[in-house]
Short mmCIF file of C-alpha atoms and ligand atoms in Angstrom, two decimals:
data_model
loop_
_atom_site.label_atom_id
_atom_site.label_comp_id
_atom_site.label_asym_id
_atom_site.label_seq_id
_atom_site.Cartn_x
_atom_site.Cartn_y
_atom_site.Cartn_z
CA UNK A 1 6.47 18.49 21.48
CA UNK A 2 4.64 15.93 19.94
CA UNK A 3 6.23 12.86 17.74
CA UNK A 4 4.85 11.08 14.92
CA UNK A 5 5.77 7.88 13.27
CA UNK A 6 5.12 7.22 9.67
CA UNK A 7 6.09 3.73 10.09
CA UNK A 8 6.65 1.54 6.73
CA UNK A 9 5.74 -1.86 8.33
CA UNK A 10 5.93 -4.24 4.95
CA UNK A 11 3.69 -5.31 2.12
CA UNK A 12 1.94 -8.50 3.99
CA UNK A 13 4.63 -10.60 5.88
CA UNK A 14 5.48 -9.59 9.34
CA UNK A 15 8.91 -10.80 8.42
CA UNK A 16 9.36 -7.60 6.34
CA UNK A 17 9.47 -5.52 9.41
CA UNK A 18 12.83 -4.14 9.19
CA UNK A 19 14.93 -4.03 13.05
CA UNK A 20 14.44 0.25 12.62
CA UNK A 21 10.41 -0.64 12.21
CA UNK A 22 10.55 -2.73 15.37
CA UNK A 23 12.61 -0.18 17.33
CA UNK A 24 9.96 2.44 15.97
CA UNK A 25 6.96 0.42 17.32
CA UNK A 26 8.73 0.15 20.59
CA UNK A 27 8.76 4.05 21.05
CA UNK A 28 4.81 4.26 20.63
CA UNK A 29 2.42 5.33 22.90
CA UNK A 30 -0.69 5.78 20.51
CA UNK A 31 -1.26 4.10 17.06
CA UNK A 32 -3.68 5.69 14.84
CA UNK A 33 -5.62 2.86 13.16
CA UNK A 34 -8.03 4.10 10.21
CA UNK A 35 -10.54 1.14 9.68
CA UNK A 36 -10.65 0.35 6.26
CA UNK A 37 -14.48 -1.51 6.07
CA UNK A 38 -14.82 -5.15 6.21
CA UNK A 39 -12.99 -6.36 3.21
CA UNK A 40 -9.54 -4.82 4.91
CA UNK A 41 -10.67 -6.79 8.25
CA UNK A 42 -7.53 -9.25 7.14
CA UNK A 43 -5.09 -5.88 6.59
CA UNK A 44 -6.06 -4.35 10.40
CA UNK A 45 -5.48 -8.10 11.71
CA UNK A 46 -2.15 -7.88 10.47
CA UNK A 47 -1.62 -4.46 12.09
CA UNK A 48 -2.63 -6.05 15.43
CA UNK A 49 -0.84 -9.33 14.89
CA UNK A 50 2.51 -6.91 14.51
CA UNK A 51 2.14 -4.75 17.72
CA UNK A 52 1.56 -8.18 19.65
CA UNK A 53 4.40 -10.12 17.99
CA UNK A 54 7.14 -6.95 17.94
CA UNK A 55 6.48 -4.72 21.30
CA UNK A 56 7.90 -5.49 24.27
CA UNK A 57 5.04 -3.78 26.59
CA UNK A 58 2.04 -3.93 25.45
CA UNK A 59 0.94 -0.87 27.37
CA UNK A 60 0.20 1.37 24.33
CA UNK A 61 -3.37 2.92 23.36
CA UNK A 62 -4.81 1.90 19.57
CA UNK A 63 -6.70 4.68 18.30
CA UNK A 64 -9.58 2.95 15.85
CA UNK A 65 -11.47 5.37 13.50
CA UNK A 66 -13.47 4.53 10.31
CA UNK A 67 -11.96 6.39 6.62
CA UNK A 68 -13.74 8.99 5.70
CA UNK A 69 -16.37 7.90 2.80
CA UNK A 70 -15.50 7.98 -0.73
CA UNK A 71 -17.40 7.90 -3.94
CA UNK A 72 -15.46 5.11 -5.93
CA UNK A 73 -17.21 5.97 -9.10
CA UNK A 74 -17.10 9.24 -9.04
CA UNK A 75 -17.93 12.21 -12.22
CA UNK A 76 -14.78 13.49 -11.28
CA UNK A 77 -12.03 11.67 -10.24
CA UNK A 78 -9.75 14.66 -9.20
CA UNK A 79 -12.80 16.39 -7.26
CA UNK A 80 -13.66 13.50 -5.34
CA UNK A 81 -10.28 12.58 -4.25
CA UNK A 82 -9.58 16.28 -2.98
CA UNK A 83 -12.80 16.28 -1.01
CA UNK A 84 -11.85 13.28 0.22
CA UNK A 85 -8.63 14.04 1.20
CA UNK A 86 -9.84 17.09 3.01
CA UNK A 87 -12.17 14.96 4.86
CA UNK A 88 -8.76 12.90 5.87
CA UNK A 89 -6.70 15.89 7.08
CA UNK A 90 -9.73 16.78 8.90
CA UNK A 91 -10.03 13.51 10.73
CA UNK A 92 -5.32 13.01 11.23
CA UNK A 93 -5.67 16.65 12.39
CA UNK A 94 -8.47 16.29 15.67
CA UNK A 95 -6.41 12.43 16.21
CA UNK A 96 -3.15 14.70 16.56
CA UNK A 97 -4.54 17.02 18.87
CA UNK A 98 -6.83 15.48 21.19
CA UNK A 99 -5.51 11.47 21.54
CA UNK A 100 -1.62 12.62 21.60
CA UNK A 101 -0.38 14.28 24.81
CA UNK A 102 2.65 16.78 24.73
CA UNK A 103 5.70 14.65 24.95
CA UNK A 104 4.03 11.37 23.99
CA UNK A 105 4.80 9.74 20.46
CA UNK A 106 1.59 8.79 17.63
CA UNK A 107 2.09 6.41 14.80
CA UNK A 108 0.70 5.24 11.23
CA UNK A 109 1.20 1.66 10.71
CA UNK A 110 1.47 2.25 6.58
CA UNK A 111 1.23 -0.85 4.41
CA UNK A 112 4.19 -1.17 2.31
CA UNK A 113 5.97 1.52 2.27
CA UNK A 114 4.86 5.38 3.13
CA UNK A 115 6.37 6.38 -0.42
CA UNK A 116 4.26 5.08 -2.41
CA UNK A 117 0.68 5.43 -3.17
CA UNK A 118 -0.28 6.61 0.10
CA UNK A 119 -1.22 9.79 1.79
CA UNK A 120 -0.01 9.77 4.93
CA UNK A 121 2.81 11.92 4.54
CA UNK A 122 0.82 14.46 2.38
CA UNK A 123 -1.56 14.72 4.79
CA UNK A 124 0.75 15.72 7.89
CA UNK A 125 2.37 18.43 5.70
CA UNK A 126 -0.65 19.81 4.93
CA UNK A 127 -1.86 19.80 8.77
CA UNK A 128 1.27 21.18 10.02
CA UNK A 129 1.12 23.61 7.22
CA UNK A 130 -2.14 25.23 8.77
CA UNK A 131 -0.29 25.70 11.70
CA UNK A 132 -2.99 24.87 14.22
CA UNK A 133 -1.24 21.43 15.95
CA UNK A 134 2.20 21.48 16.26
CA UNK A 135 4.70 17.95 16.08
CA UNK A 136 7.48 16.63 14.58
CA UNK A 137 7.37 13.63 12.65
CA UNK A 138 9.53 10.48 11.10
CA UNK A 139 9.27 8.02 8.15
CA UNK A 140 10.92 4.64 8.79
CA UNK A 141 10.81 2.93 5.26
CA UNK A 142 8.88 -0.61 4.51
CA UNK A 143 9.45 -3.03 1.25
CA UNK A 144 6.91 -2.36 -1.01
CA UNK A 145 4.71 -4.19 -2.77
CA UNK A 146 7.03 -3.92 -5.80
CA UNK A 147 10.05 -4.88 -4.22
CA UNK A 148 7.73 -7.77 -2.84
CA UNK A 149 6.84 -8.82 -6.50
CA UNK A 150 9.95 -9.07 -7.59
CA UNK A 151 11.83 -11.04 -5.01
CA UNK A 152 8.88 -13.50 -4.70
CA UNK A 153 9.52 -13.85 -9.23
CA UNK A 154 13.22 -13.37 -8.36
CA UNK A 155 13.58 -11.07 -10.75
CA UNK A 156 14.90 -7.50 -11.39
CA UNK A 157 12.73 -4.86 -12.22
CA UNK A 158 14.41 -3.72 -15.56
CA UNK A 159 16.71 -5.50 -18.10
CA UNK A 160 20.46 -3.77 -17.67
CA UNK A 161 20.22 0.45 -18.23
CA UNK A 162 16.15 0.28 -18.96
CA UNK A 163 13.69 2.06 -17.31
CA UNK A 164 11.21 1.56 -14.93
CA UNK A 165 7.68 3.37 -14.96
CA UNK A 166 5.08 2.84 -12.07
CA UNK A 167 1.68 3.89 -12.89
CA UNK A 168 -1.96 3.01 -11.32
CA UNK A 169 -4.06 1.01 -13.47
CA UNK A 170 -6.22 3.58 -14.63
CA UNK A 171 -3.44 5.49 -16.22
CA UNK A 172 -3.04 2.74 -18.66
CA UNK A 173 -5.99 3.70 -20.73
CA UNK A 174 -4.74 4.81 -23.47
CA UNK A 175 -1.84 2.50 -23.71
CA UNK A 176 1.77 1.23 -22.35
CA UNK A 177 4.26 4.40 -21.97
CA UNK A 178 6.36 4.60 -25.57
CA UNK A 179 9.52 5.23 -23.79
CA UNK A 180 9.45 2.42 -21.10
CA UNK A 181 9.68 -1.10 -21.42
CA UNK A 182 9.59 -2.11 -17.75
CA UNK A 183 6.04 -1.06 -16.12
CA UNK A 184 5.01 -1.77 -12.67
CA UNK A 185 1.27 -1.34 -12.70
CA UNK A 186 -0.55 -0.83 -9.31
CA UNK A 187 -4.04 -0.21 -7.86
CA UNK A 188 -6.08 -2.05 -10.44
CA UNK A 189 -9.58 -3.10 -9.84
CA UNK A 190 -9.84 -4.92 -13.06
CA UNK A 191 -7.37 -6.67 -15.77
CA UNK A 192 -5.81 -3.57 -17.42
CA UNK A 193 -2.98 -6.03 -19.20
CA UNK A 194 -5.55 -7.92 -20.86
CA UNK A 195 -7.02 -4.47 -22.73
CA UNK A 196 -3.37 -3.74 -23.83
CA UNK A 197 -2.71 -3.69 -27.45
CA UNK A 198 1.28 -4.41 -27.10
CA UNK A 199 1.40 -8.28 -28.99
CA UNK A 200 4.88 -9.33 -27.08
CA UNK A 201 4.34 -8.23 -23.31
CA UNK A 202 5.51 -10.49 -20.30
CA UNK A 203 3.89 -10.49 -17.41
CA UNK A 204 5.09 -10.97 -13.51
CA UNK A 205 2.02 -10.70 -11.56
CA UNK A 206 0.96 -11.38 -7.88
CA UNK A 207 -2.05 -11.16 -5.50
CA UNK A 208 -2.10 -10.98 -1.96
CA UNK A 209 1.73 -11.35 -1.62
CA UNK A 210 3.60 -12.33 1.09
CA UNK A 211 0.54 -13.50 2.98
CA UNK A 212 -0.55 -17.14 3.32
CA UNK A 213 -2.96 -16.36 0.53
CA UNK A 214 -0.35 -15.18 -2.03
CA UNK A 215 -0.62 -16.57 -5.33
CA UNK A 216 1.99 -15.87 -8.45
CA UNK A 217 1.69 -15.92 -12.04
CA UNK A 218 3.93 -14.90 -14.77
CA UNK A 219 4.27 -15.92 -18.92
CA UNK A 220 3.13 -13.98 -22.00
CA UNK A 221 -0.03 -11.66 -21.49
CA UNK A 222 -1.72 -13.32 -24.63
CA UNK A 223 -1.20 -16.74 -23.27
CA UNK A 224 -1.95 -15.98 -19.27
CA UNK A 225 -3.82 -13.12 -18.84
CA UNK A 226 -7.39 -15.08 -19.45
CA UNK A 227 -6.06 -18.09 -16.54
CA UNK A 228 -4.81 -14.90 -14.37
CA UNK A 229 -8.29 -13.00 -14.88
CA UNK A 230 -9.99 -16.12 -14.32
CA UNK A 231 -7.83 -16.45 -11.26
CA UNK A 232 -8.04 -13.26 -9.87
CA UNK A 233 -12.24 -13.31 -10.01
CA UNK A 234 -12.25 -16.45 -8.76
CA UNK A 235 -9.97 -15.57 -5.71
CA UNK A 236 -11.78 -11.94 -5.02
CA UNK A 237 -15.34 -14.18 -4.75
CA UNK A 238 -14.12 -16.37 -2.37
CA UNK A 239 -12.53 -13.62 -0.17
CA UNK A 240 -14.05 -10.75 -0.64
CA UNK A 241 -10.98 -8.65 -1.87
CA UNK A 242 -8.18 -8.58 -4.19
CA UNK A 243 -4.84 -6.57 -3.92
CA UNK A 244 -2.98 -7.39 -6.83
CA UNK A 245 0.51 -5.98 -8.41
CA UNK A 246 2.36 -6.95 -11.58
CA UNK A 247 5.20 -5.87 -13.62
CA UNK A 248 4.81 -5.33 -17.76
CA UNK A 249 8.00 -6.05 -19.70
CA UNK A 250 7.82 -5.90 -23.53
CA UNK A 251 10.10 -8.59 -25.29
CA UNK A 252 13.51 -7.45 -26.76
CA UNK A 253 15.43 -9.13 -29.69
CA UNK A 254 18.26 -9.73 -27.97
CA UNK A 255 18.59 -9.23 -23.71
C1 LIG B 301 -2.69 2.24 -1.91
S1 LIG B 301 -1.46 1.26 -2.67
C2 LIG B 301 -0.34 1.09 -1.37
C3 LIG B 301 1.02 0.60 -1.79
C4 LIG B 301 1.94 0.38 -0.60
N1 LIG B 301 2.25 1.61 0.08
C5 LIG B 301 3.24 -0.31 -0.99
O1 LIG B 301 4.32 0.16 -0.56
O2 LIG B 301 3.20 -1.35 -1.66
C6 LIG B 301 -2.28 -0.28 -2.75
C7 LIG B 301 -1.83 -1.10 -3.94
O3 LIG B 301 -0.58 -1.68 -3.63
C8 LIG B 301 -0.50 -2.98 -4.20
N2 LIG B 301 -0.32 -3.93 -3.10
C9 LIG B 301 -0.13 -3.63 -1.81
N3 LIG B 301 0.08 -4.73 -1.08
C10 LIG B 301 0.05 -5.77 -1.92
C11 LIG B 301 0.22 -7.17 -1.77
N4 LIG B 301 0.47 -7.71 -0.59
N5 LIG B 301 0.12 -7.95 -2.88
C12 LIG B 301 -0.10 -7.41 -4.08
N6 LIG B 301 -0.27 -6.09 -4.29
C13 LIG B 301 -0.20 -5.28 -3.23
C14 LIG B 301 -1.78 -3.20 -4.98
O4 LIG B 301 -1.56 -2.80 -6.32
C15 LIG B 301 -2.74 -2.26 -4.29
O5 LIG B 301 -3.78 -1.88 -5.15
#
């Protein structure tokens, strides 16, 4: 049988590898790499830097492949993602069965953690669904992005008993959630906070964290979100790409 590894391998410091990730890397003989483009050169460096820094022998076989194309501006969103995705289980699917020997163990290097915004783990259900490759696979859990945010604020995510709503950027649109006073907003390409009407919202915001690059920013939207826009394009110019998280808290009377 084959194995795979859906291996959570931290949000941008090697030092988040937890000692399950390393032992995980250590049982590899294939990883599957999907090459992002050029502005994710730095992400697929990390990858690399990690297999050098945490495997023992470096005998394994790295499996490169570009992502399948995607229309980023698509007429429909949903449409476009499924095609995409198709495209992806496509592409996992002939890596499975022709670079992975019977008895021999694949892995995903996933950024963060596999729970959360990625595919990965959709993707193998589906191919294992359609019953043409067979393997069994694993998920060894990574800290998030999130969980990366708030230790590098030192902060909790909600106030005692709230809430806590995660949402992509886009979903914010027509507003904050009425119900939810703690929201982590992810996979932005712009400044959703500064379009918000809410008049009292904190924000914890950071870019590029736990890299050498990371940079933090946090105080009332009103009175930071122009510096952290200005920031944020500034930063993206010079290196090409942004990857950005930040937590929305509205203000309470009394804590
Ligand atoms: C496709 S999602 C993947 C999330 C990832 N699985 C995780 O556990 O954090 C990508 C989004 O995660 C956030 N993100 C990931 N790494 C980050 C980092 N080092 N600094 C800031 N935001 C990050 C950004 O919001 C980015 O748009």
């Amino acid at each position: 049988m084959k194995k795979i590894l859906v291996i959570g391998i931290g949000a941008g410091n090697p030092d988040y590898l937890t000692v399950q990730a390393i032992n995980a890397l250590n049982e590899v003989d294939v990883f599957f790499v999907i090459d992002k483009g050029k502005q994710k050169e730095d992400l697929g460096r990390l990858r690399k830097e990690i297999c050098r820094r945490f495997i023992k022998d470096q005998d394994y076989r790295l499996f490169e492949v570009p992502d399948p194309e995607r229309d980023r501006s698509p007429a429909s969103y949903a449409t476009e993602i499924a095609a995409w995705r198709e495209k992806r289980v496509a592409l996992y699917r002939s890596m499975i069965s022709e670079e992975l020997k019977d008895g021999e163990c694949g892995a995903f290097l996933i950024w963060g953690d596999p729970s959360l915004y990625d595919g990965t783990l959709g993707i193998l259900q589906q191919i294992l669904a359609q019953g043409t490759v067979e393997f069994e696979y694993e998920v060894i859990p990574g800290i998030t992005s999130v969980q990366a945010l708030a230790a590098r604020h030192k902060i909790s995510l909600n106030r005692t008993g709230e809430s806590i709503h995660i949402t992509p950027a886009r979903k914010l649109a027509d507003g904050l959630p009425a119900a939810c006073d703690n929201v982590v907003v992810m996979l932005d390409a712009g400044t959703a906070f500064n379009s918000l009407a809410d008049d009292d919202l904190d924000i914890y915001w950071g870019a590029y964290l736990g890299t050498d690059d990371e940079i933090l920013a946090s105080g009332k939207v009103r009175e930071v979100g122009k510096k952290i826009a200005d920031l944020r394009s500034a930063r993206k110019t010079e290196k090409g790409w942004i990857m950005d998280t930040y937590l929305l808290r509205r203000g309470l009377a009394t804590e």
